[in-house]
Short mmCIF file of C-alpha atoms and ligand atoms in Angstrom, two decimals:
data_model
loop_
_atom_site.label_atom_id
_atom_site.label_comp_id
_atom_site.label_asym_id
_atom_site.label_seq_id
_atom_site.Cartn_x
_atom_site.Cartn_y
_atom_site.Cartn_z
CA MET S 1 127.60 81.94 77.91
CA ALA S 2 124.80 84.47 78.02
CA LYS S 3 125.39 88.15 77.39
CA GLN S 4 124.87 90.54 80.30
CA LEU S 5 122.63 93.52 79.54
CA SER S 6 123.96 96.51 81.44
CA GLY S 7 121.42 98.86 82.95
CA THR S 8 124.26 101.15 83.93
CA TRP S 9 125.27 101.57 80.27
CA VAL S 10 121.70 102.45 79.27
CA ARG S 11 121.28 104.75 82.27
CA ASP S 12 124.41 106.70 81.33
CA GLN S 13 123.09 107.19 77.80
CA LEU S 14 119.68 108.32 79.04
CA LEU S 15 121.18 110.82 81.48
CA GLU S 16 123.63 112.16 78.90
CA GLU S 17 120.74 112.75 76.48
CA LEU S 18 118.84 114.67 79.16
CA LYS S 19 121.62 117.18 79.86
CA PRO S 20 120.98 119.48 76.87
CA ARG S 21 117.23 119.35 77.54
CA VAL S 22 117.74 120.44 81.16
CA GLU S 23 120.14 123.15 79.93
CA GLU S 24 117.55 124.40 77.44
CA LEU S 25 114.88 124.59 80.15
CA ARG S 26 117.25 126.51 82.42
CA ARG S 27 118.11 128.91 79.59
CA ARG S 28 114.50 129.50 78.56
CA ALA S 29 112.78 129.52 81.93
CA ARG S 30 114.03 127.61 84.96
CA PRO S 31 115.43 124.20 85.90
CA PRO S 32 113.00 121.29 86.29
CA GLY S 33 111.91 120.73 89.90
CA LEU S 34 111.21 117.43 91.67
CA ALA S 35 109.67 117.12 95.14
CA VAL S 36 110.18 113.82 96.94
CA ILE S 37 108.07 112.72 99.90
CA LEU S 38 109.84 110.25 102.15
CA ALA S 39 107.53 109.36 105.03
CA GLY S 40 108.80 107.42 108.04
CA ASN S 41 112.06 105.58 108.61
CA ASN S 42 112.28 102.78 106.04
CA PRO S 43 116.05 102.30 105.52
CA ALA S 44 115.74 100.97 101.95
CA SER S 45 113.52 103.94 101.02
CA GLN S 46 116.08 106.32 102.49
CA ILE S 47 118.75 104.86 100.20
CA TYR S 48 116.47 105.01 97.13
CA VAL S 49 115.60 108.64 97.83
CA ARG S 50 119.25 109.56 98.39
CA ASN S 51 120.10 108.08 94.97
CA LYS S 52 117.23 109.91 93.30
CA VAL S 53 118.28 113.24 94.82
CA LYS S 54 121.89 112.58 93.75
CA ALA S 55 120.77 111.94 90.16
CA CYS S 56 118.84 115.24 90.20
CA GLN S 57 121.88 117.13 91.45
CA GLU S 58 124.11 115.63 88.76
CA LEU S 59 121.68 116.75 86.05
CA GLY S 60 120.90 120.20 87.40
CA ILE S 61 117.30 119.32 88.34
CA LEU S 62 116.21 121.10 91.51
CA SER S 63 115.02 118.66 94.15
CA GLU S 64 113.58 118.95 97.62
CA THR S 65 112.83 116.16 100.05
CA HIS S 66 109.95 116.24 102.53
CA THR S 67 110.30 113.84 105.45
CA PRO S 68 107.09 113.54 107.48
CA PRO S 69 107.41 111.31 110.55
CA GLU S 70 106.41 107.63 110.78
CA GLU S 71 103.12 108.63 112.53
CA VAL S 72 101.97 110.86 109.65
CA THR S 73 98.28 110.54 108.70
CA THR S 74 96.71 110.13 105.27
CA GLU S 75 95.16 113.61 105.60
CA GLU S 76 98.53 115.22 106.37
CA LEU S 77 100.15 113.56 103.37
CA VAL S 78 97.27 114.51 101.07
CA ALA S 79 97.58 118.12 102.31
CA LEU S 80 101.32 118.09 101.58
CA VAL S 81 100.73 116.73 98.08
CA GLU S 82 98.08 119.39 97.45
CA THR S 83 100.50 122.14 98.46
CA LEU S 84 103.11 120.73 96.09
CA ASN S 85 100.50 120.45 93.32
CA LYS S 86 100.01 124.23 93.51
CA ARG S 87 103.68 125.20 93.44
CA GLU S 88 104.67 126.52 90.04
CA GLU S 89 108.37 125.55 90.23
CA ILE S 90 107.64 121.90 91.10
CA ASP S 91 107.16 119.77 87.96
CA GLY S 92 107.22 116.32 89.54
CA ILE S 93 106.03 114.83 92.81
CA LEU S 94 107.32 111.47 93.90
CA VAL S 95 105.79 109.68 96.87
CA GLN S 96 108.28 107.05 97.94
CA MET S 97 106.65 103.68 98.61
CA PRO S 98 105.95 101.95 100.91
CA LEU S 99 104.13 104.48 103.08
CA PRO S 100 103.67 103.81 106.83
CA ALA S 101 101.04 101.13 107.47
CA GLN S 102 98.31 103.49 108.78
CA VAL S 103 98.38 105.59 105.58
CA ASP S 104 95.96 104.94 102.73
CA ALA S 105 98.56 104.92 99.94
CA SER S 106 96.02 104.89 97.12
CA ARG S 107 94.42 108.12 98.41
CA VAL S 108 97.82 109.81 98.57
CA LEU S 109 98.77 108.70 95.05
CA LEU S 110 95.38 109.82 93.75
CA ALA S 111 96.01 113.29 95.20
CA VAL S 112 99.10 113.82 93.01
CA SER S 113 98.19 116.01 90.06
CA PRO S 114 98.37 113.78 86.93
CA GLU S 115 100.63 116.32 85.20
CA LYS S 116 103.15 116.09 88.07
CA ASP S 117 102.88 112.30 88.41
CA VAL S 118 106.45 111.39 87.43
CA ASP S 119 106.00 107.80 88.63
CA GLY S 120 103.13 107.21 86.19
CA PHE S 121 101.04 105.65 88.99
CA HIS S 122 97.98 107.93 88.77
CA PRO S 123 94.93 106.06 87.40
CA LEU S 124 94.57 108.70 84.66
CA ASN S 125 98.12 108.07 83.46
CA MET S 126 97.61 104.30 83.77
CA GLY S 127 94.57 104.79 81.53
CA TYR S 128 96.69 106.77 79.05
CA LEU S 129 99.17 103.90 79.03
CA LEU S 130 96.47 101.32 78.45
CA THR S 131 94.95 103.30 75.59
CA GLY S 132 98.30 104.19 74.04
CA ARG S 133 98.08 107.95 74.67
CA PRO S 134 101.17 109.98 75.59
CA GLY S 135 101.87 110.47 79.29
CA PRO S 136 104.35 109.47 81.98
CA ARG S 137 105.02 105.73 82.10
CA ALA S 138 105.92 103.76 85.23
CA CYS S 139 109.69 104.12 85.48
CA THR S 140 110.82 100.50 85.86
CA PRO S 141 108.91 99.02 82.88
CA ALA S 142 109.68 102.09 80.73
CA GLY S 143 113.37 101.64 81.57
CA ILE S 144 113.22 97.97 80.59
CA LEU S 145 111.76 98.92 77.22
CA GLU S 146 114.64 101.39 76.71
CA LEU S 147 117.11 98.63 77.54
CA LEU S 148 115.54 96.22 75.04
CA ARG S 149 115.53 98.93 72.35
CA ARG S 150 119.11 100.02 72.91
CA TYR S 151 120.38 96.45 72.84
CA GLU S 152 118.31 96.00 69.65
CA ILE S 153 116.41 93.05 71.05
CA PRO S 154 113.39 92.49 68.80
CA ILE S 155 110.02 92.50 70.56
CA LYS S 156 107.49 92.45 67.71
CA GLY S 157 105.85 89.07 67.27
CA ARG S 158 107.79 87.46 70.11
CA ARG S 159 106.31 85.58 73.03
CA ALA S 160 106.80 87.58 76.25
CA VAL S 161 105.92 86.31 79.71
CA VAL S 162 105.73 88.70 82.68
CA LEU S 163 105.93 87.09 86.13
CA GLY S 164 104.11 89.46 88.52
CA ARG S 165 101.07 91.71 88.06
CA SER S 166 101.69 94.67 90.35
CA ASP S 167 100.47 98.12 89.32
CA ILE S 168 104.00 99.50 89.31
CA VAL S 169 105.87 96.78 87.41
CA GLY S 170 104.02 93.73 86.10
CA LYS S 171 100.88 95.31 84.62
CA PRO S 172 102.51 98.32 82.92
CA MET S 173 105.32 96.07 81.66
CA ALA S 174 102.82 93.72 80.04
CA VAL S 175 100.96 96.63 78.42
CA LEU S 176 104.16 98.21 77.09
CA LEU S 177 105.28 94.90 75.60
CA MET S 178 101.85 94.42 74.05
CA HIS S 179 102.04 97.90 72.47
CA GLU S 180 105.39 96.80 71.01
CA HIS S 181 103.48 93.88 69.42
CA ALA S 182 104.73 91.07 71.64
CA THR S 183 102.31 88.26 72.46
CA VAL S 184 102.10 88.66 76.21
CA THR S 185 101.24 86.29 79.06
CA ILE S 186 100.93 87.65 82.62
CA CYS S 187 101.56 85.25 85.52
CA HIS S 188 100.99 85.69 89.25
CA SER S 189 100.77 83.78 92.51
CA ARG S 190 97.71 81.79 91.39
CA THR S 191 99.17 80.75 88.06
CA VAL S 192 99.13 76.98 87.69
CA ASN S 193 102.49 75.58 86.60
CA LEU S 194 104.50 78.77 86.55
CA ALA S 195 107.66 77.15 85.16
CA GLU S 196 105.80 75.78 82.15
CA GLU S 197 104.30 79.21 81.35
CA ALA S 198 107.66 80.92 81.81
CA ARG S 199 109.40 78.43 79.55
CA ARG S 200 107.32 79.58 76.60
CA ALA S 201 108.90 83.03 76.80
CA GLU S 202 111.34 84.39 74.30
CA ILE S 203 111.40 87.47 76.53
CA LEU S 204 110.92 86.68 80.21
CA VAL S 205 110.43 89.46 82.78
CA ALA S 206 110.56 88.39 86.44
CA ALA S 207 109.01 90.85 88.92
CA MET S 208 107.78 88.88 91.91
CA GLY S 209 110.13 89.68 94.76
CA ARG S 210 111.00 85.98 95.25
CA PRO S 211 114.74 85.31 95.54
CA ALA S 212 116.11 83.17 92.70
CA LEU S 213 112.72 81.51 92.12
CA VAL S 214 113.28 81.48 88.37
CA THR S 215 115.55 78.48 87.92
CA GLY S 216 116.73 76.69 84.79
CA GLU S 217 113.42 74.89 84.26
CA PHE S 218 111.69 78.30 83.82
CA ILE S 219 114.00 79.44 81.05
CA GLN S 220 113.69 78.53 77.38
CA PRO S 221 117.17 78.03 75.92
CA GLY S 222 118.19 81.30 74.23
CA ALA S 223 115.56 83.46 75.96
CA VAL S 224 116.18 87.08 76.97
CA VAL S 225 115.64 87.31 80.73
CA ILE S 226 114.95 90.58 82.54
CA ASP S 227 115.27 90.36 86.31
CA VAL S 228 113.41 93.12 88.17
CA GLY S 229 113.58 91.54 91.63
CA ILE S 230 115.71 93.04 94.37
CA ASN S 231 115.88 90.69 97.35
CA ARG S 232 118.29 90.96 100.26
CA ILE S 233 119.47 87.56 101.53
CA THR S 234 120.67 87.34 105.12
CA ASP S 235 120.88 83.54 105.40
CA ARG S 236 124.36 82.29 104.49
CA ALA S 237 123.17 78.81 103.51
CA GLU S 238 120.76 80.38 101.03
CA ALA S 239 123.53 82.58 99.63
CA VAL S 240 125.72 79.48 99.15
CA ARG S 241 122.86 77.58 97.51
CA ILE S 242 122.24 80.40 95.07
CA PHE S 243 125.73 81.66 94.26
CA GLY S 244 127.98 78.66 95.05
CA ALA S 245 130.32 78.29 98.03
CA GLU S 246 133.37 79.64 96.23
CA SER S 247 131.69 82.65 94.64
CA GLU S 248 132.69 86.28 95.17
CA ARG S 249 129.15 87.03 96.25
CA VAL S 250 129.41 84.61 99.19
CA GLN S 251 132.72 86.20 100.10
CA ALA S 252 130.94 89.56 100.03
CA PHE S 253 128.21 88.06 102.22
CA ASP S 254 130.87 87.02 104.75
CA ARG S 255 132.12 90.61 104.93
CA THR S 256 128.73 92.35 105.18
CA GLY S 257 126.22 89.77 106.42
CA SER S 258 123.90 90.10 103.43
CA VAL S 259 123.81 89.97 99.65
CA LEU S 260 121.38 91.08 96.94
CA VAL S 261 119.78 88.59 94.59
CA GLY S 262 117.14 89.00 91.91
CA ASP S 263 114.14 86.80 91.17
CA VAL S 264 116.23 84.83 88.68
CA HIS S 265 118.78 82.21 89.63
CA PRO S 266 122.08 83.84 88.62
CA ARG S 267 123.92 80.67 87.61
CA ASP S 268 121.03 79.02 85.78
CA VAL S 269 120.29 82.13 83.72
CA GLU S 270 123.87 82.36 82.61
CA GLU S 271 123.69 78.78 81.33
CA LYS S 272 120.34 78.94 79.54
CA ALA S 273 119.56 82.49 78.41
CA SER S 274 121.03 84.30 75.42
CA ALA S 275 121.04 87.58 77.36
CA TYR S 276 119.98 88.76 80.81
CA THR S 277 120.10 91.65 83.24
CA PRO S 278 122.27 91.09 86.31
CA VAL S 279 121.33 92.08 89.87
CA PRO S 280 122.66 94.55 90.82
CA GLY S 281 123.51 96.64 87.75
CA GLY S 282 120.58 95.63 85.53
CA VAL S 283 117.12 97.06 85.97
CA GLY S 284 117.86 99.12 89.13
CA PRO S 285 119.80 101.95 87.43
CA LEU S 286 117.14 102.27 84.72
CA THR S 287 114.38 103.12 87.18
CA ILE S 288 116.11 106.25 88.45
CA ALA S 289 117.10 107.30 84.94
CA MET S 290 113.48 107.06 83.78
CA LEU S 291 112.38 109.12 86.78
CA MET S 292 114.71 111.83 85.52
CA VAL S 293 113.28 111.47 81.99
CA ASN S 294 109.73 111.77 83.34
CA THR S 295 110.67 114.84 85.40
CA VAL S 296 112.28 116.62 82.45
CA GLU S 297 109.31 115.73 80.22
CA ALA S 298 106.86 117.03 82.84
CA ALA S 299 108.81 120.31 82.98
CA GLU S 300 108.88 120.54 79.18
CA ARG S 301 105.14 119.98 78.99
CA ARG S 302 104.42 122.49 81.75
CA LEU S 303 106.74 125.11 80.29
CA GLY S 304 105.44 124.52 76.77
CA ALA S 305 108.70 123.16 75.35
CA CYS S 306 107.64 119.75 74.19
CA SER S 307 110.42 117.47 73.01
CA ALA S 308 110.10 115.25 69.96
P1 NDP X 401 104.56 93.23 94.48
O1 NDP X 401 104.77 92.49 95.74
O2 NDP X 401 103.68 94.41 94.44
O3 NDP X 401 104.03 92.21 93.36
C1 NDP X 401 104.57 90.94 93.23
C2 NDP X 401 103.84 90.19 92.16
O4 NDP X 401 104.45 88.91 92.01
C3 NDP X 401 102.37 89.94 92.46
O5 NDP X 401 101.61 90.12 91.30
C4 NDP X 401 102.33 88.50 92.95
O6 NDP X 401 101.15 87.81 92.59
C5 NDP X 401 103.48 87.89 92.17
N1 NDP X 401 104.08 86.77 92.89
C6 NDP X 401 104.58 86.77 94.15
N2 NDP X 401 105.02 85.54 94.48
C7 NDP X 401 104.79 84.74 93.41
C8 NDP X 401 105.01 83.38 93.14
N3 NDP X 401 105.58 82.56 94.05
N4 NDP X 401 104.64 82.89 91.94
C9 NDP X 401 104.07 83.70 91.03
N5 NDP X 401 103.84 85.02 91.22
C10 NDP X 401 104.20 85.53 92.40
O7 NDP X 401 106.03 93.59 93.96
P2 NDP X 401 106.56 94.73 92.94
O8 NDP X 401 105.96 94.51 91.60
O9 NDP X 401 106.46 96.04 93.56
O10 NDP X 401 108.11 94.33 92.89
C11 NDP X 401 108.54 93.07 92.46
C12 NDP X 401 110.04 92.97 92.69
O11 NDP X 401 110.70 93.96 91.92
C13 NDP X 401 110.49 93.21 94.13
O12 NDP X 401 111.62 92.41 94.38
C14 NDP X 401 110.91 94.67 94.13
O13 NDP X 401 111.88 94.95 95.12
C15 NDP X 401 111.49 94.79 92.76
N6 NDP X 401 111.48 96.13 92.20
C16 NDP X 401 112.62 96.56 91.62
C17 NDP X 401 112.68 97.78 91.02
C18 NDP X 401 113.95 98.18 90.38
O14 NDP X 401 114.18 99.36 90.17
N7 NDP X 401 114.82 97.23 90.01
C19 NDP X 401 111.54 98.71 91.03
C20 NDP X 401 110.34 98.12 91.58
C21 NDP X 401 110.33 96.89 92.16
P3 NDP X 401 99.69 88.20 93.20
O15 NDP X 401 99.29 89.42 92.42
O16 NDP X 401 98.87 87.02 92.86
O17 NDP X 401 99.88 88.45 94.65
#
């Protein structure tokens, strides 16, 4: 049976390691400050932001949440970002995605000062990533790298396949793995014979947003499988097909009317992989932890207290 890789375990370590750094900043100058922009009424975004604010509170990072209405314009959001850029006590600015449909998200993200870009989405920071210079890294892929390191999973020389090429997960993940000397293949919706490509992976990262698409035929026996996908299933028949009629997850579905599943088939991965991240409890917790890391590092850089 495959080993489960716990994102919660890694998250707890990361947050514990941040505590003395936050304390040192408070002692020397002031606590780190994070501003979150939550535009509109997306319920999933509201939950994500609540969890991010909670993590800040637990660490002693000051946070403030700005909640412009659903009808907000690109210009209004850019103006808000520019105000936050100028505020001395704000070290990080996080624009929660997705933004309302009428907003030009790329213009808003471009407005965030690169030194306060704790998501690592600004093109300058993406360029730093690509060229191997220091700078904030996109939280989800950076968290996955921490997980692989802390579980001592070798990367160098191994074949890695990343399913998905988004700017926030797939692309930065592939670059980070390449910098760690993996031989990397990136797949996407136009890839011909996805399962065959995936099966070559010793490290397989699935980040497509397609519930349980990665079945046994995608997984090389003994591979390490990282499941980034978070998909909410509301169809009971689908939940039964994925988890099995007698499973606890289907019982949970019957109580709540929905259940979360990753991009990887949970039963197949357990049979074929050597290790994998579960959903929930795998990659999810790492993303918030890395946001905290990026915020503390931004504060250290801005206050001239660089860590190692
Ligand atoms: P995007 O929708 O931005 O990107 C999805 C990528 O997957 C695209 O590159 C797309 O290809 C590819 N893709 C979609 N369908 C297929 C398919 N059938 N076959 C092959 N490739 C496919 O998603 P994100 O990268 O933002 O997120 C991916 C998943 O990860 C989502 O479930 C999201 O909820 C989750 N997520 C989880 C996080 C966490 O903390 N755990 C953080 C961020 C995201 P193409 O480019 O050709 O369209």
